[in-house]
CSV table of C-alpha atoms and ligand atoms in Angstrom, one decimal:
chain,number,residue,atom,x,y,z
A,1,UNK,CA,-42.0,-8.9,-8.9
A,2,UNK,CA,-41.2,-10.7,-6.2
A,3,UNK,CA,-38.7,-8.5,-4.3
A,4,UNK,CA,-36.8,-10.9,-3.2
A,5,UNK,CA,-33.8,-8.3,-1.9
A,6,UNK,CA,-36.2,-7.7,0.8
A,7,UNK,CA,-36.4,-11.3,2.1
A,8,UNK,CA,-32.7,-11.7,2.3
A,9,UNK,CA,-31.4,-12.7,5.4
A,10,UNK,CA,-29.6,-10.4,7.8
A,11,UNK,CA,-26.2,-12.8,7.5
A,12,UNK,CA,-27.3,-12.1,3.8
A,13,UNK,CA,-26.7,-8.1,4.3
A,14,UNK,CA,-22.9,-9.4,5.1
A,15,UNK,CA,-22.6,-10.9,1.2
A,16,UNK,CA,-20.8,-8.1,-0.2
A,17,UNK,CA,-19.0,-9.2,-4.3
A,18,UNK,CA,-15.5,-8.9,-3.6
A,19,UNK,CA,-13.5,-6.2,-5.7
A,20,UNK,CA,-11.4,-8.9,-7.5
A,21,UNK,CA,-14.6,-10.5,-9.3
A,22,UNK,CA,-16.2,-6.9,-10.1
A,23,UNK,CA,-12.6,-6.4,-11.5
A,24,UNK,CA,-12.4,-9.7,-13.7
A,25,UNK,CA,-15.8,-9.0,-15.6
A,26,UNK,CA,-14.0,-5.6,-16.8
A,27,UNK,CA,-10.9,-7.0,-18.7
A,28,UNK,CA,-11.4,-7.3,-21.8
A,29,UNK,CA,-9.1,-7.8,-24.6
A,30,UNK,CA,-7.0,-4.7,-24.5
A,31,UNK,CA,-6.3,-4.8,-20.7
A,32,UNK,CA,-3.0,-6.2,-19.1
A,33,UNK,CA,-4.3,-7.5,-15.9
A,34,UNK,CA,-2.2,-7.5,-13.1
A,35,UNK,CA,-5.4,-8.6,-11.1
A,36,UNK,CA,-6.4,-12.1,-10.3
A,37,UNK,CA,-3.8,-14.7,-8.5
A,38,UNK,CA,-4.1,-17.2,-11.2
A,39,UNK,CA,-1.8,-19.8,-11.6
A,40,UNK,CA,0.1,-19.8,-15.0
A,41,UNK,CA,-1.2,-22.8,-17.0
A,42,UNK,CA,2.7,-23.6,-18.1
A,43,UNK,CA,2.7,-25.0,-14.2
A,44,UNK,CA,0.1,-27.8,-15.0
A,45,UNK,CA,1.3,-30.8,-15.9
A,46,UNK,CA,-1.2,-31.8,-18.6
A,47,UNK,CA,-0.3,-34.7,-20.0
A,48,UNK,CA,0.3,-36.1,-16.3
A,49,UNK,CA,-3.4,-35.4,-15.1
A,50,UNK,CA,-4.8,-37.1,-18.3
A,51,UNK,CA,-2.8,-40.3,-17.3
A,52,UNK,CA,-3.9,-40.4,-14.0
A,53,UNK,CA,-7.6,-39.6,-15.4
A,54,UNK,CA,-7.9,-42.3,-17.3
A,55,UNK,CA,-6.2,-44.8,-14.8
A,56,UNK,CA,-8.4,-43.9,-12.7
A,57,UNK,CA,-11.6,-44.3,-14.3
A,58,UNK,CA,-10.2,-47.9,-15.3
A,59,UNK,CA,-8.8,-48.9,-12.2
A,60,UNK,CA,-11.4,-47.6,-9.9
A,61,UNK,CA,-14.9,-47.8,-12.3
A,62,UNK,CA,-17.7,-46.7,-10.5
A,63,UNK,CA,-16.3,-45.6,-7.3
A,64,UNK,CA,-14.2,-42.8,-9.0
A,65,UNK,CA,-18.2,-40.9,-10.2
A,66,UNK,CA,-19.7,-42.2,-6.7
A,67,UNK,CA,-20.2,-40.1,-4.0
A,68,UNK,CA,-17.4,-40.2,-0.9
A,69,UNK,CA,-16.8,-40.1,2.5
A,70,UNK,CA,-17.3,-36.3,3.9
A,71,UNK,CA,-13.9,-36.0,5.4
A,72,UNK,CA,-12.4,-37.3,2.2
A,73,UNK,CA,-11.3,-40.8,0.8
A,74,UNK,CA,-9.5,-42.7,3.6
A,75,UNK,CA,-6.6,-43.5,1.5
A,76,UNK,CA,-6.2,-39.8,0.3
A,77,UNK,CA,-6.1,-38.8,3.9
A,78,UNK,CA,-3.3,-41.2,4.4
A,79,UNK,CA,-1.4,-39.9,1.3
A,80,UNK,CA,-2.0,-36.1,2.4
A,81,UNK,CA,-1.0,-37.2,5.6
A,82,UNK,CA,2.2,-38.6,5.2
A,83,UNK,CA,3.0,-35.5,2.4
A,84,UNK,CA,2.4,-33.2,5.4
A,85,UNK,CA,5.1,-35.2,7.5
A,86,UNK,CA,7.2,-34.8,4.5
A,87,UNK,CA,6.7,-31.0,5.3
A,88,UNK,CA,7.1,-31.4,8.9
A,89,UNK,CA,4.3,-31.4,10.3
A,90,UNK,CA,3.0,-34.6,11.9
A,91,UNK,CA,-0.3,-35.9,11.3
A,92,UNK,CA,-2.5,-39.3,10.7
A,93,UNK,CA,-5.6,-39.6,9.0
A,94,UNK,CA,-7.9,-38.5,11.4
A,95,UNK,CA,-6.2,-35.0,11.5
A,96,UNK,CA,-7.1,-34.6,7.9
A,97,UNK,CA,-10.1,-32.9,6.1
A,98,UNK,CA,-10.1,-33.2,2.2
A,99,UNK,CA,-12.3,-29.8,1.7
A,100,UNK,CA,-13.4,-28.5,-1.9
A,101,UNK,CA,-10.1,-25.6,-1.9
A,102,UNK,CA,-9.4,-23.9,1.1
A,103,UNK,CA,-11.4,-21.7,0.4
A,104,UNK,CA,-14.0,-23.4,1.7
A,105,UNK,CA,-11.9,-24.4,5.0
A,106,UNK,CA,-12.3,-21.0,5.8
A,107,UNK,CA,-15.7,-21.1,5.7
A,108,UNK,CA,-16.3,-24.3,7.6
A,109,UNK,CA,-13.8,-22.7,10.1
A,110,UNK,CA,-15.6,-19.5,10.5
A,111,UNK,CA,-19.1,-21.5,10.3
A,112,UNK,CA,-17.3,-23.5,13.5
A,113,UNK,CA,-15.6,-21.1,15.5
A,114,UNK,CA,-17.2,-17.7,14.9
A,115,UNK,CA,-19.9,-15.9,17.4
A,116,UNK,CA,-20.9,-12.3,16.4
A,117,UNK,CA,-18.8,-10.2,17.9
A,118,UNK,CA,-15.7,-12.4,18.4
A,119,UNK,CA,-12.9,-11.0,18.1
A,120,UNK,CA,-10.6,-12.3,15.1
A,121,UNK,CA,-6.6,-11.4,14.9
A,122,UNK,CA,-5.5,-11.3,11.3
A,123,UNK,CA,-2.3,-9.5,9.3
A,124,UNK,CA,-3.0,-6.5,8.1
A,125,UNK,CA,-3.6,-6.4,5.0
A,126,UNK,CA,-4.5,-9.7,4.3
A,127,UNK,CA,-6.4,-12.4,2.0
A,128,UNK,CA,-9.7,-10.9,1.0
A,129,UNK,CA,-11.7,-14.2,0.3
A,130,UNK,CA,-10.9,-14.9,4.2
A,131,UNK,CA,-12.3,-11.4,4.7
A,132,UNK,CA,-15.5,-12.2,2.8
A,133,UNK,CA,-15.7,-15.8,4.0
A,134,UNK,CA,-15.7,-14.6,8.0
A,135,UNK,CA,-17.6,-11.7,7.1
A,136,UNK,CA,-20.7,-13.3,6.8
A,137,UNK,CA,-20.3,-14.8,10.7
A,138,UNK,CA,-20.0,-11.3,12.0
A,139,UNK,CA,-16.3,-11.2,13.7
A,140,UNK,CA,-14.8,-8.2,15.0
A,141,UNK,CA,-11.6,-8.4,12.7
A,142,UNK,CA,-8.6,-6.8,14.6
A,143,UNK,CA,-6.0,-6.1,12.2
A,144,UNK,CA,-2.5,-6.9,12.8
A,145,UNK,CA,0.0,-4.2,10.6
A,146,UNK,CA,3.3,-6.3,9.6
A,147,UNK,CA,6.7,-5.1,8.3
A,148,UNK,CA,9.2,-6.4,5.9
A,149,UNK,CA,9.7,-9.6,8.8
A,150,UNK,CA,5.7,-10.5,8.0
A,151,UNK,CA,3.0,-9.7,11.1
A,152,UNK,CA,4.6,-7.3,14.0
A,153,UNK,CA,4.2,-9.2,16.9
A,154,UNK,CA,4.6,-6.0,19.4
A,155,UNK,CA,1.4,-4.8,17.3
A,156,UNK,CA,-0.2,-8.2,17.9
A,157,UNK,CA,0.9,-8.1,21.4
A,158,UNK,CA,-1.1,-4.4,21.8
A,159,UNK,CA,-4.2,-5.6,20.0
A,160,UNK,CA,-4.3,-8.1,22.3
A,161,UNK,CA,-3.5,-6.0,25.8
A,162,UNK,CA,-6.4,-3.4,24.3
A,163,UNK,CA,-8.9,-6.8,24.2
A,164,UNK,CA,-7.9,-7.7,27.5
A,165,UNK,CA,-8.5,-4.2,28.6
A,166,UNK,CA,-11.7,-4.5,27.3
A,167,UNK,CA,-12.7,-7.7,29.3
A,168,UNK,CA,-12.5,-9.3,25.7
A,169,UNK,CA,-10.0,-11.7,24.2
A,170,UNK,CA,-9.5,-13.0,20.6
A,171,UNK,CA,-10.9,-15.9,19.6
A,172,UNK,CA,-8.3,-17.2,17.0
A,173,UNK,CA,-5.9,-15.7,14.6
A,174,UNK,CA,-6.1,-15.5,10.4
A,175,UNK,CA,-2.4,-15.6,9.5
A,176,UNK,CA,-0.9,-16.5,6.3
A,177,UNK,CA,2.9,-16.8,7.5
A,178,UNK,CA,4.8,-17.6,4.1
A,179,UNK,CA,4.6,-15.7,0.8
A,180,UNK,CA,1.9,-13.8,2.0
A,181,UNK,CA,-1.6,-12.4,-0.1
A,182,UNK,CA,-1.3,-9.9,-0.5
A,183,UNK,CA,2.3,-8.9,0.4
A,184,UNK,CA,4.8,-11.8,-0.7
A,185,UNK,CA,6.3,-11.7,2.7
A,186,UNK,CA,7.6,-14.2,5.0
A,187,UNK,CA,7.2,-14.1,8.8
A,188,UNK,CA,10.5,-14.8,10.2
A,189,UNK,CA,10.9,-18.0,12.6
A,190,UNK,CA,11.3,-15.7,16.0
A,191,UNK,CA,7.9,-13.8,15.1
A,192,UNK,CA,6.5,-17.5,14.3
A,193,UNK,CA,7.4,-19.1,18.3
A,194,UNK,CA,6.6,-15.4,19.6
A,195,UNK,CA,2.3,-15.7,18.0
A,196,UNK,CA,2.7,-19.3,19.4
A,197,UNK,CA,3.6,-17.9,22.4
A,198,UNK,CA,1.0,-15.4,22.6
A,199,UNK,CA,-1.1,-18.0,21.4
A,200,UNK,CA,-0.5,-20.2,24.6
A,201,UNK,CA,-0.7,-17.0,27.3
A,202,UNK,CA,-4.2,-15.6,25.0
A,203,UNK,CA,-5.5,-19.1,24.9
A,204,UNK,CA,-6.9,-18.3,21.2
A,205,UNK,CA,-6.6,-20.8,18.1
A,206,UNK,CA,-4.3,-19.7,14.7
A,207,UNK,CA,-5.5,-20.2,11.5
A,208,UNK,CA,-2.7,-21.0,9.0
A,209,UNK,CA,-3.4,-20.5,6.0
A,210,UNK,CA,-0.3,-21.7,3.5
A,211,UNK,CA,-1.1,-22.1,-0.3
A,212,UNK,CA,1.9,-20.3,-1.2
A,213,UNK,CA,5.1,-21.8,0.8
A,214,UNK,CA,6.0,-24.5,-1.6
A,215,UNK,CA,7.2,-21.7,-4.1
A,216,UNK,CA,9.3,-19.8,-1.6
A,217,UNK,CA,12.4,-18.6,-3.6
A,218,UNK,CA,14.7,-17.1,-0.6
A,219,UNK,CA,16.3,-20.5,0.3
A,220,UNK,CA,15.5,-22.8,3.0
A,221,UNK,CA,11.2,-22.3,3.8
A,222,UNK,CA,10.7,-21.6,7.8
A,223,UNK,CA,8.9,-24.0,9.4
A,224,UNK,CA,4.8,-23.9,9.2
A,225,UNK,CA,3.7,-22.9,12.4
A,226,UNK,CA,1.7,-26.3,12.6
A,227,UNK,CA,5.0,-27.8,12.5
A,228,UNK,CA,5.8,-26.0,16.1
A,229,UNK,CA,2.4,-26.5,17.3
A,230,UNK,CA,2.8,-28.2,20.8
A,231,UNK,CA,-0.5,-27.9,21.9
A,232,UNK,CA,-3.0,-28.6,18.8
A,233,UNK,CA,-3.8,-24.7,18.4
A,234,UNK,CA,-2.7,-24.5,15.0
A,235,UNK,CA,-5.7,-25.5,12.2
A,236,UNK,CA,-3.6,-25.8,8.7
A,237,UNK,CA,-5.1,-25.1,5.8
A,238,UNK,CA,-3.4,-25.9,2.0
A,239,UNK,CA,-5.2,-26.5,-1.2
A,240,UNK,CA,-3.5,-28.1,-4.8
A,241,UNK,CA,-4.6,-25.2,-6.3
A,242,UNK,CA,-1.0,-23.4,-7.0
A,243,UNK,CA,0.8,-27.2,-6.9
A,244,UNK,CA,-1.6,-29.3,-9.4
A,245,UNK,CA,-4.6,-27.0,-10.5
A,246,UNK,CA,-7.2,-24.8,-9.3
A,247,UNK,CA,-10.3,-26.8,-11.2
A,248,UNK,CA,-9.6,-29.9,-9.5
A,249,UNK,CA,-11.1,-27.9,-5.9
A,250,UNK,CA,-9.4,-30.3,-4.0
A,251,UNK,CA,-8.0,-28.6,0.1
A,252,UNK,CA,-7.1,-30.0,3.2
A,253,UNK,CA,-7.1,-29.2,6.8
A,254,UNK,CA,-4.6,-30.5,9.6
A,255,UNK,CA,-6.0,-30.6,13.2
A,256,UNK,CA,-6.7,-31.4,15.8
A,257,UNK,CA,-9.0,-34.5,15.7
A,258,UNK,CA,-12.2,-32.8,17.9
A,259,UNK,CA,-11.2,-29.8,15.4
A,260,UNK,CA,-11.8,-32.1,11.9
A,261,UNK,CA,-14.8,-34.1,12.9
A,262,UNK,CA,-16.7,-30.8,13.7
A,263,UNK,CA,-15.6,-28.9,10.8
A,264,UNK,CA,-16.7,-32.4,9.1
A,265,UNK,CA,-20.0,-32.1,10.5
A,266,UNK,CA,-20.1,-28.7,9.1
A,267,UNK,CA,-19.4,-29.8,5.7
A,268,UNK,CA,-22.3,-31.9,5.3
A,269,UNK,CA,-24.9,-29.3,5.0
A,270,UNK,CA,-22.2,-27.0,2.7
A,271,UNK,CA,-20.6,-29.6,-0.1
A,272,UNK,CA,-21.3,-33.3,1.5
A,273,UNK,CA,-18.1,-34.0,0.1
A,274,UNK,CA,-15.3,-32.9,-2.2
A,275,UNK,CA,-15.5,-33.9,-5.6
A,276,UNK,CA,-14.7,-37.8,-6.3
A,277,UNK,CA,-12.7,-37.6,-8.8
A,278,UNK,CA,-10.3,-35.0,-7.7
A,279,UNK,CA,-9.8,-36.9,-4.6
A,280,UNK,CA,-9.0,-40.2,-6.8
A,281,UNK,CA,-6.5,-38.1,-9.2
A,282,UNK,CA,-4.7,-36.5,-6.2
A,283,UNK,CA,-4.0,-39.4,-4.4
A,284,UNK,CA,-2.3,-40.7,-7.4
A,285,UNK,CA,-0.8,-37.4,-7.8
A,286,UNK,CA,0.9,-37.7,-4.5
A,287,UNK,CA,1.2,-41.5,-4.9
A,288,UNK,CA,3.0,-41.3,-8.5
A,289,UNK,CA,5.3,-38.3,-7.0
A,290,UNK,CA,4.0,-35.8,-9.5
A,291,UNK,CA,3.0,-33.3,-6.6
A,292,UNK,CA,6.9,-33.6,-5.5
A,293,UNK,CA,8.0,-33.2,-8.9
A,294,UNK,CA,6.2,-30.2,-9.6
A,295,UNK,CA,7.4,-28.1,-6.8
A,296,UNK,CA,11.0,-27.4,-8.4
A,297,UNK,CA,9.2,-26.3,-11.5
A,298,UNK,CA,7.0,-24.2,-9.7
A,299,UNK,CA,10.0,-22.5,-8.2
A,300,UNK,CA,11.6,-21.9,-11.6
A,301,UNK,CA,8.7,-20.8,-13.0
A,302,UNK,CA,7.4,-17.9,-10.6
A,303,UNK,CA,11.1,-17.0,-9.7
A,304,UNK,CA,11.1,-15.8,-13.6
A,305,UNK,CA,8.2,-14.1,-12.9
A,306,UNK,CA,8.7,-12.5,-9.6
A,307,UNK,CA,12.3,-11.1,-10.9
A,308,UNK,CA,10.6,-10.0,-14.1
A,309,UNK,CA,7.8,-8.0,-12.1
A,310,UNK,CA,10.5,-6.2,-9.9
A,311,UNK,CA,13.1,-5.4,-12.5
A,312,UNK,CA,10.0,-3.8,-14.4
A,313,UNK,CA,8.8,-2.1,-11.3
A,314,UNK,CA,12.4,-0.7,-10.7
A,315,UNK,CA,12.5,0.3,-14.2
A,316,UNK,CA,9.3,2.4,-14.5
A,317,UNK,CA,8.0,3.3,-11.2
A,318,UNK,CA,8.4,6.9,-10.2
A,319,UNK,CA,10.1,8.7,-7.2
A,320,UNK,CA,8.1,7.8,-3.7
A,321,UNK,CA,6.6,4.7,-5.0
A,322,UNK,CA,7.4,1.7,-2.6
A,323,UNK,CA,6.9,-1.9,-2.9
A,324,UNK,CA,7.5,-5.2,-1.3
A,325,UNK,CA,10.3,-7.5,-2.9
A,326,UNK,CA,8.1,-11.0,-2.4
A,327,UNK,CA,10.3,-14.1,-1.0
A,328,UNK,CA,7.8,-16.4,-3.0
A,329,UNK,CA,3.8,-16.8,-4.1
A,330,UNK,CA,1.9,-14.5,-6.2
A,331,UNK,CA,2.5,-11.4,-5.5
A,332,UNK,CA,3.6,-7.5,-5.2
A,333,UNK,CA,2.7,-4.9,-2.9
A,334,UNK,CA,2.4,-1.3,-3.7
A,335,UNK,CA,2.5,1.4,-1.9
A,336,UNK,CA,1.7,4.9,-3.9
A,337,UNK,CA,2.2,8.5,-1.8
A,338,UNK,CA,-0.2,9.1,0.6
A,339,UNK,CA,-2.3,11.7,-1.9
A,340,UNK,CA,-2.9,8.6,-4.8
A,341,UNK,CA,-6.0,6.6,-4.7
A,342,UNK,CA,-5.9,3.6,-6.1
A,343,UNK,CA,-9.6,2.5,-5.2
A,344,UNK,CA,-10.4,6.1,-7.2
A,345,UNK,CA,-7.8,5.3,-10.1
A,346,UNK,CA,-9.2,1.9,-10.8
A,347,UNK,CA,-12.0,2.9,-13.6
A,348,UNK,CA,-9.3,5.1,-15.2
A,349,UNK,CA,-6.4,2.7,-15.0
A,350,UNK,CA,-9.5,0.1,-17.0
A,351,UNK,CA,-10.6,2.6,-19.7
A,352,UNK,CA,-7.6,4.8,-20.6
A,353,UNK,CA,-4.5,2.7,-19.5
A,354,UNK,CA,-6.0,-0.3,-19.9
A,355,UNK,CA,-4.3,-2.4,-17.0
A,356,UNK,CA,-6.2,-4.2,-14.3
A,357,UNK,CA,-4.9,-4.3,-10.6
A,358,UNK,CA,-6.6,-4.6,-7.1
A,359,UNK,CA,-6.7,-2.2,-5.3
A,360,UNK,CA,-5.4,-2.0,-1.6
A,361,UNK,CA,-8.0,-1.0,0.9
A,362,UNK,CA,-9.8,-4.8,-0.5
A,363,UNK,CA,-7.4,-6.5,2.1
A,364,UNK,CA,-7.5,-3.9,4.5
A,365,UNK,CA,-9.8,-5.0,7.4
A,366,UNK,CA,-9.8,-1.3,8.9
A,367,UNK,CA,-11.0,0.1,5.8
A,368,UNK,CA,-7.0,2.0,5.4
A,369,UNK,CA,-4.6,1.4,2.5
A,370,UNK,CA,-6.3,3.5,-0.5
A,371,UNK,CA,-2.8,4.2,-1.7
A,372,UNK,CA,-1.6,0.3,-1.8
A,373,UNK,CA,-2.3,-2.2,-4.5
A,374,UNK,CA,-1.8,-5.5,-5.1
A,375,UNK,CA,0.2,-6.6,-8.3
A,376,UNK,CA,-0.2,-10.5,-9.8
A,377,UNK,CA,2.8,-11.7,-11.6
A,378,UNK,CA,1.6,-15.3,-12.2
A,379,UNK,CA,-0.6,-15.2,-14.9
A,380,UNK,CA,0.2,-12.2,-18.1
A,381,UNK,CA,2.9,-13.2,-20.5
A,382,UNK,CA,6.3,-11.7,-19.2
A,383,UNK,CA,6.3,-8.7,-21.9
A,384,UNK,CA,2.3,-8.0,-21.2
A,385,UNK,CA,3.7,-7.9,-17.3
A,386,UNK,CA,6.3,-5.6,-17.9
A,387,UNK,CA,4.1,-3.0,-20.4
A,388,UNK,CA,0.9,-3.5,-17.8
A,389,UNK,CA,3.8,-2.2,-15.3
A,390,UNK,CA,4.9,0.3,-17.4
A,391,UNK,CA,1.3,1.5,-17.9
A,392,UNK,CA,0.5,1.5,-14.6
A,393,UNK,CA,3.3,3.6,-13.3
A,394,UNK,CA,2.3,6.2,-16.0
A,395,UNK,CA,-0.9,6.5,-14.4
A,396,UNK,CA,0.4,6.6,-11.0
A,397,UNK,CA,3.1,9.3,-12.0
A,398,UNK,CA,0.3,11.3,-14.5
A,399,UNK,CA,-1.9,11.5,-11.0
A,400,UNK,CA,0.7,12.0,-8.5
A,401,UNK,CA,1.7,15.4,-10.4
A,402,UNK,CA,-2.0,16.1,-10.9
A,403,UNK,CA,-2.5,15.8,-6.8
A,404,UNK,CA,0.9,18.2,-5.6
A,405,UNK,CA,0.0,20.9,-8.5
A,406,UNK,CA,-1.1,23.5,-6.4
A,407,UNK,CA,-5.3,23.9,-5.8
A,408,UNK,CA,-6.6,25.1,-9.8
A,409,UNK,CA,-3.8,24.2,-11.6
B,501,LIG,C1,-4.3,-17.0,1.0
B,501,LIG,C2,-5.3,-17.8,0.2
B,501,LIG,N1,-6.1,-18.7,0.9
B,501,LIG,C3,-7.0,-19.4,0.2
B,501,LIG,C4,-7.2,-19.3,-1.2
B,501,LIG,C5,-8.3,-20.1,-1.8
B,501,LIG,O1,-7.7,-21.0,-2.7
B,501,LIG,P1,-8.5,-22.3,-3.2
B,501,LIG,O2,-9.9,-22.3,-2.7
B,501,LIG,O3,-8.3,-22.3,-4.6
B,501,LIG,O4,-7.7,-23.4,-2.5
B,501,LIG,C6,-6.4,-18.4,-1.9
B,501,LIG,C7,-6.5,-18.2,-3.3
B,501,LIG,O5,-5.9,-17.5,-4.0
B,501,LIG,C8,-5.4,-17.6,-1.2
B,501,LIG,O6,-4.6,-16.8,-1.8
């Protein structure tokens, strides 16, 4: 035996699996899960992604299976670039980085930015892959509580007045602004200028992470932040993973230029480059208009779900149960009275009531929230969404009674 546990690095001792995968190699069969964020497969547009395959393989040969520029194909740059104008944010080329998801922009971001120590500004709860992702570069992560509005800038404005205090200051900001993971909510446009603002008077860099705002449901979307970025503070991350398809692991970043070519550099010892053929399908994607076409179905198609999830929450949920009414994305959040575990429920909620769900204190970077959850409603079939709903509230209900019976009974 080698013992090779022994050997691992010290950054190593900050790999931790996250709760979701531990989670996804329980369901089996019999359990509704109300887990992962996966898209529903209805939103890919099959038939469209085999024509553009094997267009592509024609019309580009070789080059489509060759390896690529690090910073992505110049022409997809282009295209991505002009989509996020499209979106309001202006950008050229050079601002763009064509990354293998976002989820590894957060990594080349926290690879660039993040010192031990540093301080890091995020929502409270927030996106647990960006937990895990920074983790690993040792980050003081300040958590940010928000309300039904999205990320309480007077909280924001404390954290950082308690920094300052300290003689420290935060070194950039995690946010997710629209449809937020875990929460569904939307930061309103006067919180959005306010964290710019602090932003400016902090001198500290926002991460905006936005895989979620091209399915907001609540009418017109707010502006991204990057869109109101006057000073080149705001690095924007999206992904095609909830527009085209997660497999093609096809991201982008918008920044700054300085920004892109060292989170570029960066890339070269992580994934060289993102895959080839992705890059080629997306740029017809967005060339062809299938990326603008899909957005109204996406709508339509999570805005069945979302009203489903809540009309079964309101239907089954017991008394002093809470949760969030999402303006778009993925997701519910749930709060159970202060005595129910959810982190504890979790093996029983597998075995006997057979619905999956993640719980809570995952996106908490304070350790809190053991009576939250986070609810999916993009992936089960509608009737398996409401019964896993139904299930779950019997458990919540069967344990909250359990907890207020008085000590032996
Ligand atoms: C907020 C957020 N950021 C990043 C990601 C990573 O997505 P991907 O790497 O598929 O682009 C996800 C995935 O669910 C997410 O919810």
């Amino acid at each position: 035996m080698v013992e090779a546990g022994r050997r691992f690095s010290a950054r190593a001792g900050a790999l931790r699996s996250s709760k979701v995968r531990e989670l996804l190699k329980w369901i089996g069969r019999d359990v509704i899960s109300l887990g992962g964020g996966v898209p529903d497969p209805a939103s890919f547009p099959m038939e469209e992604i085999k024509r553009i395959i094997l267009d592509v393989l024609e019309e580009r040969g070789a080059a489509a299976l060759q390896y690529a520029p690090t910073e992505g194909l110049d022409e997809l740059r282009g295209e991505i670039a002009r989509f996020m104008s499209r979106r309001g944010v202006r950008a050229r080329e050079e601002n763009v980085l064509v990354t293998s998801g976002s989820q590894e922009a957060l990594e080349l971001i926290a690879r660039v930015f993040i010192d031990p120590g540093d301080p890091v500004l995020s929502d409270n709860p927030t996106y647990l892959g960006a937990i895990q992702a920074f983790a690993v570069y040792g980050p003081r992560m300040v958590g940010v509580p928000m309300d039904e509005a999205g990320l309480r800038v007077d909280a924001m404005e404390a954290a950082l007045k308690r920094l300052g205090g300290e003689g420290s200051r935060a070194k950039l900001a995690y946010l997710i602004p629209t449809c937020q993971n875990p929460t569904g909510r939307t930061m309103s446009v006067e919180r959005r200028r306010a964290v710019l603002e602090l932003a400016e008077e902090h001198d500290f860099l926002v991460v905006e992470d936005d895989p979620y705002s091209y399915f907001y449901l609540d009418g017109v979307e707010p502006p991204s932040l990057k869109s109101m970025d006057g000073s080149g503070r705001v690095i924007y991350v999206s992904t095609v993973s909830k527009i085209l398809a997660p497999g093609l692991r096809l991201g982008w970043v918008v920044a700054d230029e300085e920004i892109v070519e060292k989170l570029a550099i960066a890339k070269q010892g992580v994934t060289l480059q993102s895959p080839t053929l992705s890059m080629y399908v997306l740029l017809e994607a967005l060339k062809r208009g299938l990326v603008d076409r899909q957005l109204p179905k996406l709508k339509e198609i999570y805005r069945v779900r979302r009203d489903a999830m809540l009309e079964a929450l309101e239907t089954y949920m017991p008394e002093g149960v809470r949760w969030t009414r999402p303006s778009g994305g993925m997701f519910v959040w749930l709060e159970a009275p202060e005595r129910v575990d959810m982190d504890a429920l979790l093996p029983l909620a597998l075995t006997k009531y057979k619905v999956a769900y993640v719980p809570g204190s995952a996106f908490h970077v304070d350790g809190g929230g053991q009576n939250t959850a986070r609810l999916s409603f993009s992936y089960p079939p509608l009737d398996a969404m409401r019964e896993g709903v139904a299930r779950l509230a019997k458990l919540i209900a069967e344990h909250a009674a359990a907890r207020a019976a008085p000590a032996g009974g």
